[in-house]
PDB file of C-alpha atoms in Angstrom:
ATOM      1  CA  MET A   1     -22.305 -19.101  17.517  1.00  0.00           C
ATOM      2  CA  ALA A   2     -22.295 -15.573  16.119  1.00  0.00           C
ATOM      3  CA  ALA A   3     -20.917 -14.304  19.485  1.00  0.00           C
ATOM      4  CA  LEU A   4     -18.109 -16.797  19.245  1.00  0.00           C
ATOM      5  CA  ALA A   5     -17.153 -16.006  15.852  1.00  0.00           C
ATOM      6  CA  LYS A   6     -17.122 -12.310  16.618  1.00  0.00           C
ATOM      7  CA  THR A   7     -14.781 -12.916  19.550  1.00  0.00           C
ATOM      8  CA  ALA A   8     -12.623 -15.148  17.560  1.00  0.00           C
ATOM      9  CA  THR A   9     -12.235 -12.269  14.892  1.00  0.00           C
ATOM     10  CA  SER A  10     -11.452  -9.855  17.594  1.00  0.00           C
ATOM     11  CA  HIS A  11      -8.619 -11.878  19.000  1.00  0.00           C
ATOM     12  CA  LEU A  12      -7.241 -12.408  15.534  1.00  0.00           C
ATOM     13  CA  THR A  13      -7.524  -8.650  14.750  1.00  0.00           C
ATOM     14  CA  ASP A  14      -5.528  -7.947  18.011  1.00  0.00           C
ATOM     15  CA  GLU A  15      -2.866 -10.439  16.912  1.00  0.00           C
ATOM     16  CA  LEU A  16      -2.645  -9.021  13.369  1.00  0.00           C
ATOM     17  CA  VAL A  17      -2.398  -5.439  14.725  1.00  0.00           C
ATOM     18  CA  ALA A  18       0.447  -6.224  17.099  1.00  0.00           C
ATOM     19  CA  HIS A  19       2.293  -8.061  14.365  1.00  0.00           C
ATOM     20  CA  ALA A  20       1.876  -5.232  11.862  1.00  0.00           C
ATOM     21  CA  VAL A  21       2.896  -2.562  14.213  1.00  0.00           C
ATOM     22  CA  ALA A  22       6.097  -4.428  15.067  1.00  0.00           C
ATOM     23  CA  SER A  23       6.736  -4.879  11.289  1.00  0.00           C
ATOM     24  CA  ILE A  24       6.296  -1.157  10.532  1.00  0.00           C
ATOM     25  CA  GLU A  25       8.510  -0.166  13.670  1.00  0.00           C
ATOM     26  CA  ALA A  26      11.294  -2.419  12.316  1.00  0.00           C
ATOM     27  CA  ALA A  27      10.902  -1.211   8.652  1.00  0.00           C
ATOM     28  CA  ASP A  28      13.781   0.221   6.725  1.00  0.00           C
ATOM     29  CA  HIS A  29      13.418   3.990   6.312  1.00  0.00           C
ATOM     30  CA  PHE A  30      14.738   5.807   3.306  1.00  0.00           C
ATOM     31  CA  SER A  31      14.660   9.629   2.445  1.00  0.00           C
ATOM     32  CA  PHE A  32      15.692   9.143  -1.280  1.00  0.00           C
ATOM     33  CA  PRO A  33      14.210   9.516  -3.819  1.00  0.00           C
ATOM     34  CA  PHE A  34      11.408  10.592  -1.413  1.00  0.00           C
ATOM     35  CA  PRO A  35      10.506   9.421   2.114  1.00  0.00           C
ATOM     36  CA  HIS A  36       9.388   5.774   2.231  1.00  0.00           C
ATOM     37  CA  ILE A  37       9.637   2.735   4.233  1.00  0.00           C
ATOM     38  CA  PHE A  38      10.010  -1.010   3.321  1.00  0.00           C
ATOM     39  CA  PHE A  39       8.712  -3.625   5.745  1.00  0.00           C
ATOM     40  CA  ARG A  40       8.937  -7.330   6.113  1.00  0.00           C
ATOM     41  CA  ASP A  41       6.877 -10.104   7.791  1.00  0.00           C
ATOM     42  CA  PHE A  42       3.811  -7.902   7.956  1.00  0.00           C
ATOM     43  CA  PHE A  43       1.461 -10.820   8.772  1.00  0.00           C
ATOM     44  CA  PRO A  44       2.260 -13.738  11.116  1.00  0.00           C
ATOM     45  CA  ALA A  45       3.842 -16.491   8.939  1.00  0.00           C
ATOM     46  CA  ASP A  46       1.157 -19.096   9.279  1.00  0.00           C
ATOM     47  CA  PHE A  47      -1.596 -16.709   8.715  1.00  0.00           C
ATOM     48  CA  TYR A  48       0.033 -15.266   5.652  1.00  0.00           C
ATOM     49  CA  GLN A  49       0.239 -18.804   4.196  1.00  0.00           C
ATOM     50  CA  ASP A  50      -3.450 -19.367   4.853  1.00  0.00           C
ATOM     51  CA  LEU A  51      -4.210 -15.910   3.538  1.00  0.00           C
ATOM     52  CA  VAL A  52      -2.702 -16.381   0.130  1.00  0.00           C
ATOM     53  CA  ARG A  53      -4.532 -19.614  -0.236  1.00  0.00           C
ATOM     54  CA  SER A  54      -7.883 -17.888   0.605  1.00  0.00           C
ATOM     55  CA  ILE A  55      -7.846 -14.983  -1.895  1.00  0.00           C
ATOM     56  CA  PRO A  56     -11.516 -13.911  -2.318  1.00  0.00           C
ATOM     57  CA  THR A  57     -12.963 -14.777  -5.756  1.00  0.00           C
ATOM     58  CA  GLU A  58     -16.087 -12.558  -5.583  1.00  0.00           C
ATOM     59  CA  GLY A  59     -16.744  -8.876  -5.053  1.00  0.00           C
ATOM     60  CA  TYR A  60     -14.186  -7.306  -7.500  1.00  0.00           C
ATOM     61  CA  ASP A  61     -14.856  -4.439  -9.691  1.00  0.00           C
ATOM     62  CA  PRO A  62     -12.742  -3.449 -12.780  1.00  0.00           C
ATOM     63  CA  ILE A  63     -10.637  -0.283 -12.500  1.00  0.00           C
ATOM     64  CA  THR A  64      -9.074  -0.228 -15.934  1.00  0.00           C
ATOM     65  CA  GLY A  65     -10.740  -0.198 -19.285  1.00  0.00           C
ATOM     66  CA  THR A  66      -8.837  -3.291 -20.278  1.00  0.00           C
ATOM     67  CA  GLY A  67      -9.963  -5.334 -17.299  1.00  0.00           C
ATOM     68  CA  THR A  68      -6.367  -5.944 -16.465  1.00  0.00           C
ATOM     69  CA  ARG A  69      -6.821  -4.628 -12.852  1.00  0.00           C
ATOM     70  CA  MET A  70      -9.583  -5.631 -10.458  1.00  0.00           C
ATOM     71  CA  ALA A  71     -10.338  -4.277  -7.024  1.00  0.00           C
ATOM     72  CA  LEU A  72     -11.989  -5.686  -4.059  1.00  0.00           C
ATOM     73  CA  ARG A  73     -12.548  -2.913  -1.424  1.00  0.00           C
ATOM     74  CA  LEU A  74     -12.255  -3.946   2.142  1.00  0.00           C
ATOM     75  CA  TYR A  75     -13.878  -0.984   3.843  1.00  0.00           C
ATOM     76  CA  GLY A  76     -17.436  -0.106   4.590  1.00  0.00           C
ATOM     77  CA  ASP A  77     -19.985  -2.798   3.621  1.00  0.00           C
ATOM     78  CA  ASN A  78     -17.728  -4.334   1.021  1.00  0.00           C
ATOM     79  CA  VAL A  79     -16.449  -7.088   3.267  1.00  0.00           C
ATOM     80  CA  GLU A  80     -19.911  -8.713   3.138  1.00  0.00           C
ATOM     81  CA  LYS A  81     -19.205  -9.175  -0.628  1.00  0.00           C
ATOM     82  CA  ILE A  82     -16.378 -11.823   0.235  1.00  0.00           C
ATOM     83  CA  ASP A  83     -17.025 -15.465   0.115  1.00  0.00           C
ATOM     84  CA  PRO A  84     -18.670 -16.419   3.480  1.00  0.00           C
ATOM     85  CA  GLU A  85     -16.073 -19.026   4.316  1.00  0.00           C
ATOM     86  CA  LEU A  86     -13.255 -16.557   3.938  1.00  0.00           C
ATOM     87  CA  ARG A  87     -15.079 -13.499   5.255  1.00  0.00           C
ATOM     88  CA  SER A  88     -13.811 -13.637   9.041  1.00  0.00           C
ATOM     89  CA  ALA A  89     -10.181 -13.725   8.082  1.00  0.00           C
ATOM     90  CA  TRP A  90     -10.394 -10.818   5.622  1.00  0.00           C
ATOM     91  CA  ALA A  91     -12.620  -8.871   8.098  1.00  0.00           C
ATOM     92  CA  ALA A  92      -9.805  -9.176  10.675  1.00  0.00           C
ATOM     93  CA  VAL A  93      -7.274  -7.960   7.947  1.00  0.00           C
ATOM     94  CA  SER A  94      -9.618  -4.950   7.202  1.00  0.00           C
ATOM     95  CA  ALA A  95     -10.021  -4.093  10.884  1.00  0.00           C
ATOM     96  CA  MET A  96      -6.132  -4.342  11.330  1.00  0.00           C
ATOM     97  CA  LEU A  97      -5.327  -2.002   8.490  1.00  0.00           C
ATOM     98  CA  THR A  98      -7.948   0.610   9.526  1.00  0.00           C
ATOM     99  CA  SER A  99      -6.859   0.433  13.191  1.00  0.00           C
ATOM    100  CA  LYS A 100      -5.453   3.370  15.019  1.00  0.00           C
ATOM    101  CA  GLU A 101      -2.495   1.472  16.150  1.00  0.00           C
ATOM    102  CA  VAL A 102      -1.331   0.926  12.579  1.00  0.00           C
ATOM    103  CA  GLU A 103      -2.107   4.470  11.701  1.00  0.00           C
ATOM    104  CA  ARG A 104      -0.009   5.720  14.604  1.00  0.00           C
ATOM    105  CA  ALA A 105       2.853   3.497  13.628  1.00  0.00           C
ATOM    106  CA  ILE A 106       2.846   4.894  10.009  1.00  0.00           C
ATOM    107  CA  ARG A 107       2.661   8.368  11.271  1.00  0.00           C
ATOM    108  CA  ILE A 108       5.735   7.818  13.493  1.00  0.00           C
ATOM    109  CA  LYS A 109       7.759   5.994  10.833  1.00  0.00           C
ATOM    110  CA  LEU A 110       7.006   8.471   7.994  1.00  0.00           C
ATOM    111  CA  ASN A 111       7.190  11.644  10.235  1.00  0.00           C
ATOM    112  CA  ASP A 112       9.649  13.250   7.779  1.00  0.00           C
ATOM    113  CA  GLY A 113       7.491  12.839   4.741  1.00  0.00           C
ATOM    114  CA  LEU A 114       4.350  13.938   6.778  1.00  0.00           C
ATOM    115  CA  GLU A 115       6.237  17.101   7.744  1.00  0.00           C
ATOM    116  CA  ILE A 116       6.841  18.002   4.112  1.00  0.00           C
ATOM    117  CA  ARG A 117       3.277  17.272   3.352  1.00  0.00           C
ATOM    118  CA  ALA A 118       1.958  19.437   6.170  1.00  0.00           C
ATOM    119  CA  ARG A 119       4.078  22.425   4.966  1.00  0.00           C
ATOM    120  CA  GLY A 120       2.851  22.098   1.483  1.00  0.00           C
ATOM    121  CA  ASP A 121      -0.847  21.758   2.513  1.00  0.00           C
ATOM    122  CA  LYS A 122      -0.316  24.726   4.841  1.00  0.00           C
ATOM    123  CA  VAL A 123      -1.486  22.997   7.955  1.00  0.00           C
ATOM    124  CA  ALA A 124      -0.127  23.708  11.409  1.00  0.00           C
ATOM    125  CA  SER A 125       1.248  20.293  12.119  1.00  0.00           C
ATOM    126  CA  ILE A 126       1.274  16.683  10.963  1.00  0.00           C
ATOM    127  CA  ASP A 127      -1.481  16.057  13.466  1.00  0.00           C
ATOM    128  CA  ASP A 128      -3.682  18.171  11.343  1.00  0.00           C
ATOM    129  CA  LEU A 129      -3.452  15.746   8.418  1.00  0.00           C
ATOM    130  CA  LYS A 130      -6.476  13.638   8.750  1.00  0.00           C
ATOM    131  CA  LEU A 131      -5.960   9.995   7.712  1.00  0.00           C
ATOM    132  CA  VAL A 132      -8.644   7.458   6.819  1.00  0.00           C
ATOM    133  CA  ALA A 133      -7.538   4.097   5.728  1.00  0.00           C
ATOM    134  CA  LYS A 134      -9.250   2.520   2.605  1.00  0.00           C
ATOM    135  CA  PRO A 135      -7.758  -1.038   2.264  1.00  0.00           C
ATOM    136  CA  VAL A 136      -8.312  -2.624  -1.160  1.00  0.00           C
ATOM    137  CA  VAL A 137      -7.238  -6.060  -2.587  1.00  0.00           C
ATOM    138  CA  TYR A 138      -5.932  -5.948  -6.200  1.00  0.00           C
ATOM    139  CA  LYS A 139      -5.796  -8.672  -8.827  1.00  0.00           C
ATOM    140  CA  GLU A 140      -3.841  -7.841 -11.906  1.00  0.00           C
ATOM    141  CA  LYS A 141      -3.510  -9.828 -15.155  1.00  0.00           C
ATOM    142  CA  ASP A 142      -0.683  -9.833 -17.720  1.00  0.00           C
ATOM    143  CA  GLY A 143      -0.490  -6.591 -19.553  1.00  0.00           C
ATOM    144  CA  TYR A 144      -1.271  -4.287 -16.679  1.00  0.00           C
ATOM    145  CA  LYS A 145       1.173  -1.396 -16.158  1.00  0.00           C
ATOM    146  CA  ILE A 146       1.111   1.936 -14.924  1.00  0.00           C
ATOM    147  CA  LYS A 147       3.177   4.983 -15.986  1.00  0.00           C
ATOM    148  CA  PRO A 148       5.266   6.912 -13.409  1.00  0.00           C
ATOM    149  CA  HIS A 149       2.933   9.192 -11.341  1.00  0.00           C
ATOM    150  CA  PRO A 150       2.919  10.700  -7.835  1.00  0.00           C
ATOM    151  CA  ASP A 151      -0.582   9.658  -6.746  1.00  0.00           C
ATOM    152  CA  THR A 152      -3.485  11.905  -6.307  1.00  0.00           C
ATOM    153  CA  CYS A 153      -3.282  14.576  -3.687  1.00  0.00           C
ATOM    154  CA  LYS A 154      -6.446  13.153  -2.202  1.00  0.00           C
ATOM    155  CA  LYS A 155      -4.094  10.398  -0.774  1.00  0.00           C
ATOM    156  CA  VAL A 156      -1.735  11.374   2.183  1.00  0.00           C
ATOM    157  CA  VAL A 157      -0.193   7.930   2.400  1.00  0.00           C
ATOM    158  CA  SER A 158       0.005   4.945   0.073  1.00  0.00           C
ATOM    159  CA  MET A 159       0.863   1.539   1.506  1.00  0.00           C
ATOM    160  CA  GLN A 160       1.043  -1.702  -0.439  1.00  0.00           C
ATOM    161  CA  LEU A 161       1.478  -5.210   0.814  1.00  0.00           C
ATOM    162  CA  TYR A 162       2.714  -7.862  -1.686  1.00  0.00           C
ATOM    163  CA  CYS A 163       0.873 -11.286  -1.507  1.00  0.00           C
ATOM    164  CA  PRO A 164       2.637 -13.727  -3.866  1.00  0.00           C
ATOM    165  CA  ALA A 165       2.669 -17.471  -2.992  1.00  0.00           C
ATOM    166  CA  ASP A 166       6.498 -17.676  -3.483  1.00  0.00           C
ATOM    167  CA  THR A 167       9.687 -15.722  -4.582  1.00  0.00           C
ATOM    168  CA  SER A 168       9.496 -16.316  -8.295  1.00  0.00           C
ATOM    169  CA  GLN A 169       8.165 -12.952  -9.160  1.00  0.00           C
ATOM    170  CA  GLU A 170      10.640 -10.752  -7.400  1.00  0.00           C
ATOM    171  CA  ALA A 171      11.192  -8.391 -10.368  1.00  0.00           C
ATOM    172  CA  LEU A 172       7.485  -7.392 -10.625  1.00  0.00           C
ATOM    173  CA  GLY A 173       7.453  -4.715  -7.798  1.00  0.00           C
ATOM    174  CA  THR A 174       6.798  -0.974  -7.932  1.00  0.00           C
ATOM    175  CA  THR A 175       9.707   1.250  -9.171  1.00  0.00           C
ATOM    176  CA  LEU A 176      10.512   4.514  -7.514  1.00  0.00           C
ATOM    177  CA  TYR A 177      11.802   7.491  -9.654  1.00  0.00           C
ATOM    178  CA  ARG A 178      13.305  10.810  -9.353  1.00  0.00           C
ATOM    179  CA  ALA A 179      13.284  13.736 -11.764  1.00  0.00           C
ATOM    180  CA  SER A 180      16.689  13.835 -13.594  1.00  0.00           C
ATOM    181  CA  LEU A 181      18.196  14.765 -16.895  1.00  0.00           C
ATOM    182  CA  LYS A 182      19.221  10.946 -17.059  1.00  0.00           C
ATOM    183  CA  GLY A 183      15.615  10.348 -17.391  1.00  0.00           C
ATOM    184  CA  LEU A 184      15.736  11.499 -21.031  1.00  0.00           C
ATOM    185  CA  MET A 185      17.575   8.231 -21.803  1.00  0.00           C
ATOM    186  CA  HIS A 186      14.587   6.218 -20.637  1.00  0.00           C
ATOM    187  CA  VAL A 187      11.932   6.126 -23.240  1.00  0.00           C
ATOM    188  CA  GLY A 188       8.377   7.014 -21.884  1.00  0.00           C
ATOM    189  CA  SER A 189       9.722   7.898 -18.375  1.00  0.00           C
ATOM    190  CA  TYR A 190       8.719  11.574 -18.498  1.00  0.00           C
ATOM    191  CA  CYS A 191      12.268  12.763 -17.709  1.00  0.00           C
ATOM    192  CA  LEU A 192      12.379  10.480 -14.729  1.00  0.00           C
ATOM    193  CA  GLU A 193      15.125   8.228 -13.775  1.00  0.00           C
ATOM    194  CA  PRO A 194      14.293   4.913 -12.140  1.00  0.00           C
ATOM    195  CA  VAL A 195      16.048   4.684  -8.688  1.00  0.00           C
ATOM    196  CA  LYS A 196      14.946   1.246  -7.162  1.00  0.00           C
ATOM    197  CA  THR A 197      12.431  -1.363  -7.560  1.00  0.00           C
ATOM    198  CA  MET A 198      10.715  -2.805  -4.465  1.00  0.00           C
ATOM    199  CA  PRO A 199      11.024  -6.650  -4.476  1.00  0.00           C
ATOM    200  CA  PHE A 200       7.728  -8.407  -5.135  1.00  0.00           C
ATOM    201  CA  LEU A 201       8.344 -11.021  -2.415  1.00  0.00           C
ATOM    202  CA  PRO A 202       6.035 -12.727   0.010  1.00  0.00           C
ATOM    203  CA  ASN A 203       4.740 -10.780   3.047  1.00  0.00           C
ATOM    204  CA  VAL A 204       6.661  -7.592   2.432  1.00  0.00           C
ATOM    205  CA  GLY A 205       5.482  -4.117   1.524  1.00  0.00           C
ATOM    206  CA  TYR A 206       6.111  -0.509   1.454  1.00  0.00           C
ATOM    207  CA  ALA A 207       4.550   2.831   2.299  1.00  0.00           C
ATOM    208  CA  PHE A 208       5.245   6.498   1.342  1.00  0.00           C
ATOM    209  CA  VAL A 209       3.687   9.933   1.790  1.00  0.00           C
ATOM    210  CA  VAL A 210       2.201  11.305  -1.273  1.00  0.00           C
ATOM    211  CA  LEU A 211       4.072  14.370  -2.312  1.00  0.00           C
ATOM    212  CA  LYS A 212       3.293  16.618  -5.289  1.00  0.00           C
ATOM    213  CA  ALA A 213       5.262  19.579  -6.875  1.00  0.00           C
ATOM    214  CA  TYR A 214       3.751  22.143  -4.403  1.00  0.00           C
ATOM    215  CA  HIS A 215       4.951  19.925  -1.426  1.00  0.00           C
ATOM    216  CA  SER A 216       8.542  19.515  -2.762  1.00  0.00           C
ATOM    217  CA  LEU A 217       9.878  19.640  -6.336  1.00  0.00           C
ATOM    218  CA  THR A 218      12.786  17.407  -5.352  1.00  0.00           C
ATOM    219  CA  LYS A 219      10.859  14.898  -3.191  1.00  0.00           C
ATOM    220  CA  MET A 220       7.852  14.175  -5.511  1.00  0.00           C
ATOM    221  CA  SER A 221       6.621  10.661  -4.851  1.00  0.00           C
ATOM    222  CA  TRP A 222       7.065   9.410  -8.453  1.00  0.00           C
ATOM    223  CA  HIS A 223       6.384   5.636  -8.750  1.00  0.00           C
ATOM    224  CA  GLY A 224       5.079   3.199 -11.337  1.00  0.00           C
ATOM    225  CA  ARG A 225       5.111  -0.437 -12.531  1.00  0.00           C
ATOM    226  CA  ARG A 226       6.526  -1.728 -15.885  1.00  0.00           C
ATOM    227  CA  LEU A 227       5.393  -5.265 -15.376  1.00  0.00           C
ATOM    228  CA  SER A 228       2.326  -7.117 -14.149  1.00  0.00           C
ATOM    229  CA  ARG A 229       1.843  -8.874 -10.862  1.00  0.00           C
ATOM    230  CA  PRO A 230      -1.143 -10.976  -9.797  1.00  0.00           C
ATOM    231  CA  ILE A 231      -2.009 -10.285  -6.116  1.00  0.00           C
ATOM    232  CA  SER A 232      -1.353  -7.170  -3.745  1.00  0.00           C
ATOM    233  CA  LEU A 233      -3.141  -5.638  -0.862  1.00  0.00           C
ATOM    234  CA  ALA A 234      -3.073  -1.863  -0.675  1.00  0.00           C
ATOM    235  CA  SER A 235      -4.221   0.643   1.945  1.00  0.00           C
ATOM    236  CA  ARG A 236      -4.585   4.198   0.956  1.00  0.00           C
ATOM    237  CA  PHE A 237      -4.622   6.682   3.795  1.00  0.00           C
ATOM    238  CA  LEU A 238      -7.000   9.354   2.517  1.00  0.00           C
ATOM    239  CA  THR A 239      -8.517  12.548   3.899  1.00  0.00           C
ATOM    240  CA  PRO A 240     -12.136  12.097   5.232  1.00  0.00           C
ATOM    241  CA  SER A 241     -13.584  13.886   2.317  1.00  0.00           C
ATOM    242  CA  THR A 242     -12.565  11.418  -0.340  1.00  0.00           C
TER     243      THR A 242
END
């Protein structure tokens, strides 16, 4: 039975990888305010519907002092913390997000951002930027928000998949910013002007290369969120040392 379950998970992983790669390849690419992509239909439609009805209930850790954001890590041994009846599907999700095929698709689609990152990091080429995927499921409660920030330089790429059950929360997505004098008119925005808000819709997501001031003053990856949202799945592509 264990061998059959492992084979089933392997077939599911292969299907999820193929679908995710196709979604990334078809993603809309933007260079403003910094290089990023927006993709749709990341999971097969039927699988996505099952997935949002099967959000794990155990294994989360608080990552804010107020308890408004909880994280379930989907790498290493953490998958074993997931409810047994849900584990195989989420193990396949984890395997897909950490696959070389998905990494390769992200590298190709975000080549321009990785070029900026490589120059700032003073490495010979983007191939020298080592990526290690660390997928996490986030649960957020009312009251959670995060001020504009570019992300830590330990992250090379940030990717987030939205997992709502319906379209009723479209306004709750991440907002991208740029440095601008117009930002002075936005209280608490740190002289940053909001450029766009990613729509918080089912089965869509975005990814960007993390860029700090020493990578590019005009292309820093400023982003934040002004409202709360309940469920999202993020994959941080990190350097091996993190």
